[in-house]
Coordinates of C-alpha atoms and ligand atoms in Angstrom, one line a residue:
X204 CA -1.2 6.7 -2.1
X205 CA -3.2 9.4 -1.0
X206 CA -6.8 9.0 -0.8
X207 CA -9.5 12.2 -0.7
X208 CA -12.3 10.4 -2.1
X209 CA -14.1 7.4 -0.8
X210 CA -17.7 6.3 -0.6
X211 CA -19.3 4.4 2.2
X212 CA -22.2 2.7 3.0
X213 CA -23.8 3.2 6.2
X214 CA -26.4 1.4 7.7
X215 CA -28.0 2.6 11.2
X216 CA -28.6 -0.5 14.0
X217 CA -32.4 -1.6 14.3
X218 CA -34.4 -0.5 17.4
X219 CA -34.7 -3.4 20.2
X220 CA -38.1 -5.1 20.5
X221 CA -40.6 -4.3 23.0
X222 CA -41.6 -7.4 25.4
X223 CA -44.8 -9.1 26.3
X224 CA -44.8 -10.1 29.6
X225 CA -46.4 -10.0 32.9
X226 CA -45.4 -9.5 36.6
X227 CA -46.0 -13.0 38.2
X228 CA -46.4 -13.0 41.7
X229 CA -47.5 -15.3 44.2
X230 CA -51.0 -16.2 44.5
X231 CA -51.8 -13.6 41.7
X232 CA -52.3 -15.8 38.2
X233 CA -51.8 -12.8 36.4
X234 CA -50.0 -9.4 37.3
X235 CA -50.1 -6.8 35.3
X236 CA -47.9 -6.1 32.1
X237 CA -44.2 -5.5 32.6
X238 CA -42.7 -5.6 29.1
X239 CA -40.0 -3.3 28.7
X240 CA -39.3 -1.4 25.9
X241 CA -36.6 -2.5 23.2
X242 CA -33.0 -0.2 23.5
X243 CA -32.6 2.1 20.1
X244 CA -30.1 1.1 17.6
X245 CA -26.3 2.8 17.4
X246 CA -26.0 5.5 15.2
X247 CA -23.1 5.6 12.1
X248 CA -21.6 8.9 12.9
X249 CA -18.5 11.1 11.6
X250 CA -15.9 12.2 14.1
X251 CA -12.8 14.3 12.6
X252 CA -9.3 13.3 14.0
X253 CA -7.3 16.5 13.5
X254 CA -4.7 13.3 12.6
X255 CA -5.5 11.4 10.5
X256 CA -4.4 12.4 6.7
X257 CA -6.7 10.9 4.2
X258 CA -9.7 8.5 3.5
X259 CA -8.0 5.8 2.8
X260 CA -8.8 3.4 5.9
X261 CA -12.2 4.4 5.4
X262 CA -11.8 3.5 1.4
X263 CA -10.7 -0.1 2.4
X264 CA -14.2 -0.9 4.7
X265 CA -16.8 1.1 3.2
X266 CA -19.8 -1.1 5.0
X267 CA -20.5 0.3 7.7
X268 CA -22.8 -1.0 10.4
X269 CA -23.9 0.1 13.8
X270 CA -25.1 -2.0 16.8
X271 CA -28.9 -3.4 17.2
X272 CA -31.0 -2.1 20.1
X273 CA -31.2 -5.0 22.5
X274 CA -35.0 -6.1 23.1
X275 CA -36.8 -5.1 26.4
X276 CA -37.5 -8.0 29.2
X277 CA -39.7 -8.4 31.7
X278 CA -39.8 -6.4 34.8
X279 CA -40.1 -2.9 32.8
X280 CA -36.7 -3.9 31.8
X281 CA -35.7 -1.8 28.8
X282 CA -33.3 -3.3 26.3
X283 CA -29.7 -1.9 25.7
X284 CA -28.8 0.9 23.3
X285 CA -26.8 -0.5 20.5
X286 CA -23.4 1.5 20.3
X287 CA -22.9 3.8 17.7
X288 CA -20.1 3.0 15.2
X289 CA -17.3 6.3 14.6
X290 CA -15.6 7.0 12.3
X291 CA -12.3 9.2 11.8
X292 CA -12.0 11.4 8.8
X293 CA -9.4 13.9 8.1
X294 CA -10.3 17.7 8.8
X295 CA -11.9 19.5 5.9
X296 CA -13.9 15.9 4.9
X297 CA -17.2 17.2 3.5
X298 CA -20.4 14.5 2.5
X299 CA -22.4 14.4 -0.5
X300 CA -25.6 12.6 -0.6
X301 CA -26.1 10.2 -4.0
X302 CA -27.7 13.3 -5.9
X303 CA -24.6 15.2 -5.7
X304 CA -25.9 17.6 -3.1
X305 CA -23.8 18.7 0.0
X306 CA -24.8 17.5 3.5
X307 CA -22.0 18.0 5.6
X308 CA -18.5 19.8 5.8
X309 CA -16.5 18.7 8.6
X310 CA -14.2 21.8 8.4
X311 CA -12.9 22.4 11.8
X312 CA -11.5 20.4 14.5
X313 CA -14.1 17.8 16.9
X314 CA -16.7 18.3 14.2
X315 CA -19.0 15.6 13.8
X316 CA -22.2 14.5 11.9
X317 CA -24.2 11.3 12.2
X318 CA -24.5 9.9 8.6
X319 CA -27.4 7.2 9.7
X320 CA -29.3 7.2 12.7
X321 CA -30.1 4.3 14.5
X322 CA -33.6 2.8 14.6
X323 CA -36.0 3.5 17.7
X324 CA -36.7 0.4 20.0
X325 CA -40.3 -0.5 20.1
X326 CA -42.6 0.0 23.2
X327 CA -43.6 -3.0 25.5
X328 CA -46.3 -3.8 26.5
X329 CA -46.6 -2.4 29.9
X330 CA -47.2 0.6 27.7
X331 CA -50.1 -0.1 26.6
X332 CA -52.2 -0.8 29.3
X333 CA -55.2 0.9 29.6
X334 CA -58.1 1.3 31.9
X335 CA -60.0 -1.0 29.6
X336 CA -57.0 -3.3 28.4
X337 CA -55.5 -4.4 31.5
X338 CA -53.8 -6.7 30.2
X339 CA -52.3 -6.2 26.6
X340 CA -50.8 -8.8 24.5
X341 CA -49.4 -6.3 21.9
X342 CA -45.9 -4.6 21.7
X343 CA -43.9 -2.9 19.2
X344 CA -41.0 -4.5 17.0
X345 CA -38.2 -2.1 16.7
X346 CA -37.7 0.2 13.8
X347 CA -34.6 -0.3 11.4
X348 CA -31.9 2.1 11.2
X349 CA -31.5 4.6 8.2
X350 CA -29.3 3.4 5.3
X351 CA -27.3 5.7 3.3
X352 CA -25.0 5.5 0.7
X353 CA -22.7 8.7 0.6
X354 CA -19.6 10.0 -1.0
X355 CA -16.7 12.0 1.1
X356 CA -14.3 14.3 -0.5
X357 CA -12.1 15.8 1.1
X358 CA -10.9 19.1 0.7
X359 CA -7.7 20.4 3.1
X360 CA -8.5 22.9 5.5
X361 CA -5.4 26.0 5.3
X362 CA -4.7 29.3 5.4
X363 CA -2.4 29.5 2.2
X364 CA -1.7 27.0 0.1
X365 CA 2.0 26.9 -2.5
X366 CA 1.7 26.6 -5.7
X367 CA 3.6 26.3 -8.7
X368 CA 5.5 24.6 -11.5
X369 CA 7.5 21.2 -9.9
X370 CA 10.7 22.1 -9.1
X371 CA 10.2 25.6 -8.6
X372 CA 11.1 25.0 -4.7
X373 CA 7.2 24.5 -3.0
X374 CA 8.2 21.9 -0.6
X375 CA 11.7 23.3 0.3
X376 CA 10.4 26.2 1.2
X377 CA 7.6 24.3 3.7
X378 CA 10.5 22.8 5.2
X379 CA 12.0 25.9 5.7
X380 CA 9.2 28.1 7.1
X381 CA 7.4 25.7 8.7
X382 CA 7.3 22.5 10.9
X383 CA 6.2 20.1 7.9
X384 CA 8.9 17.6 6.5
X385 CA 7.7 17.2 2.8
X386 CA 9.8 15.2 0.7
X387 CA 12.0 17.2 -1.6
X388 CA 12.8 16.9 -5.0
X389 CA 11.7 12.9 -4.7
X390 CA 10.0 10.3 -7.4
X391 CA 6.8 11.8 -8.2
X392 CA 4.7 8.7 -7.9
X393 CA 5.8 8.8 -4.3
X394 CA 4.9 12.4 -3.1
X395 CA 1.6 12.8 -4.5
X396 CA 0.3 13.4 -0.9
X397 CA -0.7 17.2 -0.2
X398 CA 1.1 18.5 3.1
X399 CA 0.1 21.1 5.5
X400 CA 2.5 22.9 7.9
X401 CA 2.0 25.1 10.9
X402 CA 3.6 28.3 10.2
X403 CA 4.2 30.4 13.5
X404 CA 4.7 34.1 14.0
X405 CA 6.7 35.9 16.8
X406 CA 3.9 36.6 18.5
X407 CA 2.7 32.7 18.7
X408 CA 0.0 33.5 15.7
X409 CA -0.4 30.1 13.6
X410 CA -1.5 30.0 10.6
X411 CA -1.4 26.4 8.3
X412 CA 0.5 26.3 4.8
X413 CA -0.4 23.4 1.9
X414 CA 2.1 22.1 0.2
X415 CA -0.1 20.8 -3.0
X416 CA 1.2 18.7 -5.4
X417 CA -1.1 18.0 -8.8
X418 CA -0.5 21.3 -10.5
X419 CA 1.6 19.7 -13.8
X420 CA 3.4 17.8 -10.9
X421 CA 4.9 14.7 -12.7
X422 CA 3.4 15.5 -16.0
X423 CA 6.8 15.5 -17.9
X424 CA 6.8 11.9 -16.4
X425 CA 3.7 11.4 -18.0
X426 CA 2.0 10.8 -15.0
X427 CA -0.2 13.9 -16.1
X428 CA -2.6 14.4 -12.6
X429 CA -4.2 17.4 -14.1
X430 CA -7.0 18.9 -11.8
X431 CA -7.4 16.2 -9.5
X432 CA -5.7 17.9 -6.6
X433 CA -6.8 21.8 -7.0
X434 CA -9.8 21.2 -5.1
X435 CA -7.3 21.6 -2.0
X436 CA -6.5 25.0 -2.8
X437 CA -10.5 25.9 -2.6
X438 CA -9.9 26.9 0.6
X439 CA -6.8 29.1 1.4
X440 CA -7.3 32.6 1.5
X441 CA -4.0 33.1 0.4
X442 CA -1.6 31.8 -2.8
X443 CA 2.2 31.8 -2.6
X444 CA 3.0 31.3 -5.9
X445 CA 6.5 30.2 -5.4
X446 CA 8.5 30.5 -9.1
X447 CA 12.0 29.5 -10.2
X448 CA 13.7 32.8 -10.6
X449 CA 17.1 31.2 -12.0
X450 CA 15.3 30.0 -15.5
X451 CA 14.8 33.7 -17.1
X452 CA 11.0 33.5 -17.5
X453 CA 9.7 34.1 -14.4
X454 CA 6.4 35.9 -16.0
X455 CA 5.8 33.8 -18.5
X456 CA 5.4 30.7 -15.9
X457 CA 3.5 32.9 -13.6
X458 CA 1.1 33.1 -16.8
X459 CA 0.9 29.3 -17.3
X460 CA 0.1 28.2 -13.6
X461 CA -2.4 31.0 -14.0
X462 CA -4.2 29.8 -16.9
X463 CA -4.4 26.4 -15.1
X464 CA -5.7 27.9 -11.9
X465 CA -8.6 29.7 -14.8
X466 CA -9.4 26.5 -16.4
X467 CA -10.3 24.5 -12.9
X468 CA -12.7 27.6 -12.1
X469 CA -14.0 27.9 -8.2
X470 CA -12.8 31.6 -7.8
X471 CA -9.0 30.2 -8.1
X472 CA -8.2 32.6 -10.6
X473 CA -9.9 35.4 -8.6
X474 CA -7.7 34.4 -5.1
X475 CA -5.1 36.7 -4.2
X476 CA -1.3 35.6 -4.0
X477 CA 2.0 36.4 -2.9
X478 CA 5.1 35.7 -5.5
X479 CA 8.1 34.1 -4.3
X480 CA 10.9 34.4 -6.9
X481 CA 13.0 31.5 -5.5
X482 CA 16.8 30.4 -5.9
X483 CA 18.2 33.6 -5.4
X484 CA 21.4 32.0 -4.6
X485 CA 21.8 31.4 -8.1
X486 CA 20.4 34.5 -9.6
X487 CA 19.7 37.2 -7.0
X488 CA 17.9 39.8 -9.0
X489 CA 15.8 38.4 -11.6
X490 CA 13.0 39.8 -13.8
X491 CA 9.2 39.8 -13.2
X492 CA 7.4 42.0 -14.8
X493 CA 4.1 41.2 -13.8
X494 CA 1.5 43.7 -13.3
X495 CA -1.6 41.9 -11.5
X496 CA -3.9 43.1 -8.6
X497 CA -4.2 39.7 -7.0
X498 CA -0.6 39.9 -6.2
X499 CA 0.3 41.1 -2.9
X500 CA 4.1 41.3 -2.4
X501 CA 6.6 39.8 -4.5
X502 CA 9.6 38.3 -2.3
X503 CA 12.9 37.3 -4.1
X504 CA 14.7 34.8 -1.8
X505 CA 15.9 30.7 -1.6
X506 CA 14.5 28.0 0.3
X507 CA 17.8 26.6 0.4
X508 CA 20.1 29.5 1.8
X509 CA 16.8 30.9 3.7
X510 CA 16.7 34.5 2.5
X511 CA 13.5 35.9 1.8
X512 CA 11.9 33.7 3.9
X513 CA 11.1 35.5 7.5
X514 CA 9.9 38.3 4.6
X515 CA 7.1 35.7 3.3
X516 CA 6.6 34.9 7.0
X517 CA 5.4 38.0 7.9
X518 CA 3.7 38.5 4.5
X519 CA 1.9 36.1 5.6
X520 CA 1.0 37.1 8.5
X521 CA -0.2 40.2 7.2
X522 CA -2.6 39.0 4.6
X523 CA -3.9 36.1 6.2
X524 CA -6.7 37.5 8.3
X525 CA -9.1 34.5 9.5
X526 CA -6.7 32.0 10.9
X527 CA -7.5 28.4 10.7
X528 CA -6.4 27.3 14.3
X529 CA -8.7 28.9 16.8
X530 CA -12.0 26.3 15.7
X531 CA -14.5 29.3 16.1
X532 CA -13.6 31.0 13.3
X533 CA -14.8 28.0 11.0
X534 CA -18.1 27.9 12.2
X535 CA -19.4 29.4 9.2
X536 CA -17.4 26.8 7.2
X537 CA -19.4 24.2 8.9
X538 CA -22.7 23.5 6.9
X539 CA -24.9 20.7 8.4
X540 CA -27.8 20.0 6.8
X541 CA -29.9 17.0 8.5
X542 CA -32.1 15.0 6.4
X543 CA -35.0 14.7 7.5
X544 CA -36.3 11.4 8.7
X545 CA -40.2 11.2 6.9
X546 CA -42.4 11.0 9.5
X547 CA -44.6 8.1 9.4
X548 CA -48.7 8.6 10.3
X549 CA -49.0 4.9 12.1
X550 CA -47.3 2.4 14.3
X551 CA -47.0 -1.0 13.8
X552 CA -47.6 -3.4 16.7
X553 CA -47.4 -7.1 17.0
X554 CA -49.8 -8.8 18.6
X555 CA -50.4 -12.6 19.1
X556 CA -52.5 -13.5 16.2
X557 CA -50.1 -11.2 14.0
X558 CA -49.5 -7.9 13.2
X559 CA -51.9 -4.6 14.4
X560 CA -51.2 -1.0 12.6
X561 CA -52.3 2.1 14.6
X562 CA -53.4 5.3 12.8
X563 CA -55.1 8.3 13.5
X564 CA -56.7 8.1 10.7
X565 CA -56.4 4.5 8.9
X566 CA -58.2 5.3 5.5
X567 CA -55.6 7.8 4.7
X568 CA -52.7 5.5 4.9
X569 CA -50.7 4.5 2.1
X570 CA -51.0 0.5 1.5
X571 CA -47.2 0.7 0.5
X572 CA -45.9 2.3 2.8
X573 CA -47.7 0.3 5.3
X574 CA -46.8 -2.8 3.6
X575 CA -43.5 -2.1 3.8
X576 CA -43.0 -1.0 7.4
X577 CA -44.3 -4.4 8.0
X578 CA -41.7 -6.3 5.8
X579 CA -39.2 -4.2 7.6
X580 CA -40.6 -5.4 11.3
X581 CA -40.6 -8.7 10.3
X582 CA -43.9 -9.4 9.2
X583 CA -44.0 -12.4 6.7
X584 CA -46.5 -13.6 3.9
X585 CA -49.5 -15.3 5.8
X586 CA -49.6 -13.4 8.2
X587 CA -52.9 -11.5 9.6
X588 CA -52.6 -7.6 10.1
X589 CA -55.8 -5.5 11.6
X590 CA -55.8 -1.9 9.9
X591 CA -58.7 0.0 11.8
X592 CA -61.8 -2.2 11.4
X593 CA -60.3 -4.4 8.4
X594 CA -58.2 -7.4 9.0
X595 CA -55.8 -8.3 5.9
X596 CA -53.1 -10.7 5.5
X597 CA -49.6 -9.8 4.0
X598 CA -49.5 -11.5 0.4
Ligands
GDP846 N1 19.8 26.5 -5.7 C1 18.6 26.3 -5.2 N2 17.9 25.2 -5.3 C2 16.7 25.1 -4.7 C3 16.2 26.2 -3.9 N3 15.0 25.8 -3.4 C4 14.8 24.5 -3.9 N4 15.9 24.1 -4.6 C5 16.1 22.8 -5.2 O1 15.1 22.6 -6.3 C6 14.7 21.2 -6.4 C7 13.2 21.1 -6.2 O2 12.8 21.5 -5.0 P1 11.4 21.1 -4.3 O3 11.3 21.8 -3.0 O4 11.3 19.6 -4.3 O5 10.5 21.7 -5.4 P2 8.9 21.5 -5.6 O6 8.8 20.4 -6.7 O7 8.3 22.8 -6.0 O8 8.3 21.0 -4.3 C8 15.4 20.5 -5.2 O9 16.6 19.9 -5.8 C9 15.8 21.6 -4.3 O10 17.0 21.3 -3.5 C10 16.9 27.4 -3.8 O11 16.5 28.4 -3.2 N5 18.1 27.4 -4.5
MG847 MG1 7.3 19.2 -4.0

């Protein structure tokens, strides 16, 4: 089954420790401090494989967890980055955040977006040597990585898209004009699966076609998919509308596809589209009488003799201005909006006797937000922190 929805669960690797240590070398008791500083954590990221179809290998794992940061050592020697977990997603995958809002649309080919960011590895304690402390016993734990619950949709990338009753000839007519192999006439629980094709012109011009099913595909059968698939079509410039000619009432199914394409809203109605009066091997000159801006040409031909169709080839062509191929030209398509990570007015440090928080300006901190920070370091009940001149333990 095909699969353009799918939510996962990311969670970003925690930052690497920083050490406590100190050089030793012969005949000095005490060198100075070496700790290195802890590696960051990987980072869940996004990659889209011009390949891969659907969501439905991400649907089966949704948890998703990247690498720790490996703590520092001695000797200055700083921990390992943890590696960053990738993902493939289909191209045209877009992210919504859990209020719904838009964060990401991976529309064109190589895109990619890091959905949590790995947590920063802590300082050692060679770091924090000063003039006065020569020898610090403090460093820094690591910091966890983000966790983020998202949802991916995804939405085909094409220049034109078919549409039209089942049966009319959608996916023959792919076949025909294209390099795509969509199943013809088959059991409609088995071809719910939208299909793109790379349509080329003489002049080695390519533009992608969408075969997608959905549009009262399989609803005689009761199967009844409604709207679930016309997000697909949000993004072709371009309809064919591709009618049975040999039935008599061309315009009066061009009416009910279009009524459809009103009800699901998103400028559908509004798109422009180029009619393809199909079967003319059975009945070569049949009757539309359809008076409509949005349409462009209207082609009579057959997808299974293949008249007609070099005509809606270089229809096509001639309508379809931005071309999907050449990834440039979907920049615009491609809006990124990074959260932003809160910034955090203080550091936490561990020390031997416990826990130390550094602020510029320790009255103004939160005590939850402190609190917390220190539960996420590690920092259990017991525990002793100093906070400017204070000294509190965790409760
Ligand atoms: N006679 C004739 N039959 C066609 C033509 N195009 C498609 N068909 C047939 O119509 C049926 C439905 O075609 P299909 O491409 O699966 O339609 P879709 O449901 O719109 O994708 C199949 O049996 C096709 O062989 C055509 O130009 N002439
Ligand atoms: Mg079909």
């Amino acid at each position: 089954m095909f699969k353009d929805r799918a939510r996962i669960d990311a969670q970003g690797g925690r930052g690497g420790s920083g050490a406590i240590s100190f050089r030793r070398e012969k005949y000095v008791p005490r060198g100075g401090p070496a700790g290195g500083d802890g590696g960051n954590g990987g980072d869940v990221v996004l990659v889209v494989d011009a390949d891969r179809r659907d969501l439905g290998a991400i649907q089966r794992s949704p948890h998703v967890q990247a690498e720790r940061g490996g703590h520092g050592g001695g000797k200055k020697r700083r921990g390992r980055d943890g590696a960053s977990r990738e993902l493939q997603v289909p191209l045209g995958t877009q992210v919504f955040d859990e209020a719904g809002t838009l964060i990401a649309d991976l529309a064109h080919p190589g895109a990619r977006t890091v959905l949590a960011h790995g947590g920063r590895g802590g300082q050692g304690n060679s770091r924090f040597a000063t003039a006065v402390r020569q020898a610090p016993r403090v460093c820094e734990p690591g910091l966890p990585g983000e966790h983020v619950t998202v949802e991916l949709r995804l939405k085909l990338v094409c220049d034109a898209a078919l549409l039209g009753f089942p049966n009319a000839g959608k996916s023959s007519l792919l076949r025909r004009m294209s390099n795509a192999e969509p199943k013809v006439a088959e059991y409609p629980f088995t071809t719910l699966a939208p299909v793109l094709g790379t349509v080329e012109a003489v002049d080695g011009r390519q533009l992608v076609v969408a075969d997608v099913p959905g549009l009262l595909e399989g609803a005689s059968e009761g199967v009844g998919l409604g709207h679930e698939f016309l997000a697909h079509l949000e993004r072709a410039a371009v309809f064919v509308h591709v009618i049975d000619g040999s039935e008599g009432d061309a315009g009066e199914r061009f009416h009910a596809i279009d009524s459809e394409l009103r009800q699901y809203g998103h400028d559908l109605a509004g798109r422009r589209q180029i009619v393809f009066l199909n079967k003319s091997d059975v009945d070569p000159d049949p009757a539309f009488d359809v008076d409509d801006q949005r349409i462009l040409d209207t082609i009579t031909g057959s997808a299974l003799v293949g008249t007609g169709v070099e005509e809606l080839r270089e229809s096509l062509f001639r309508h379809v201005t931005r071309v999907v191929t050449p990834s440039d030209e979907l920049a615009d398509y491609l809006v990124y909006r990074p959260r932003v990570a809160a910034r955090r007015g203080f550091r936490i440090l561990r020390t031997e006797s416990g826990w130390s928080v550094v602020a510029a300006s320790p009255e103004l901190l939160e005590r939850e937000a402190v609190d917390s920070a220190l539960r996420d370091a590690g920092a259990r009940t017991g525990q002793l922190v100093e906070l400017g001149d204070e000294v509190f333990e965790i409760t």
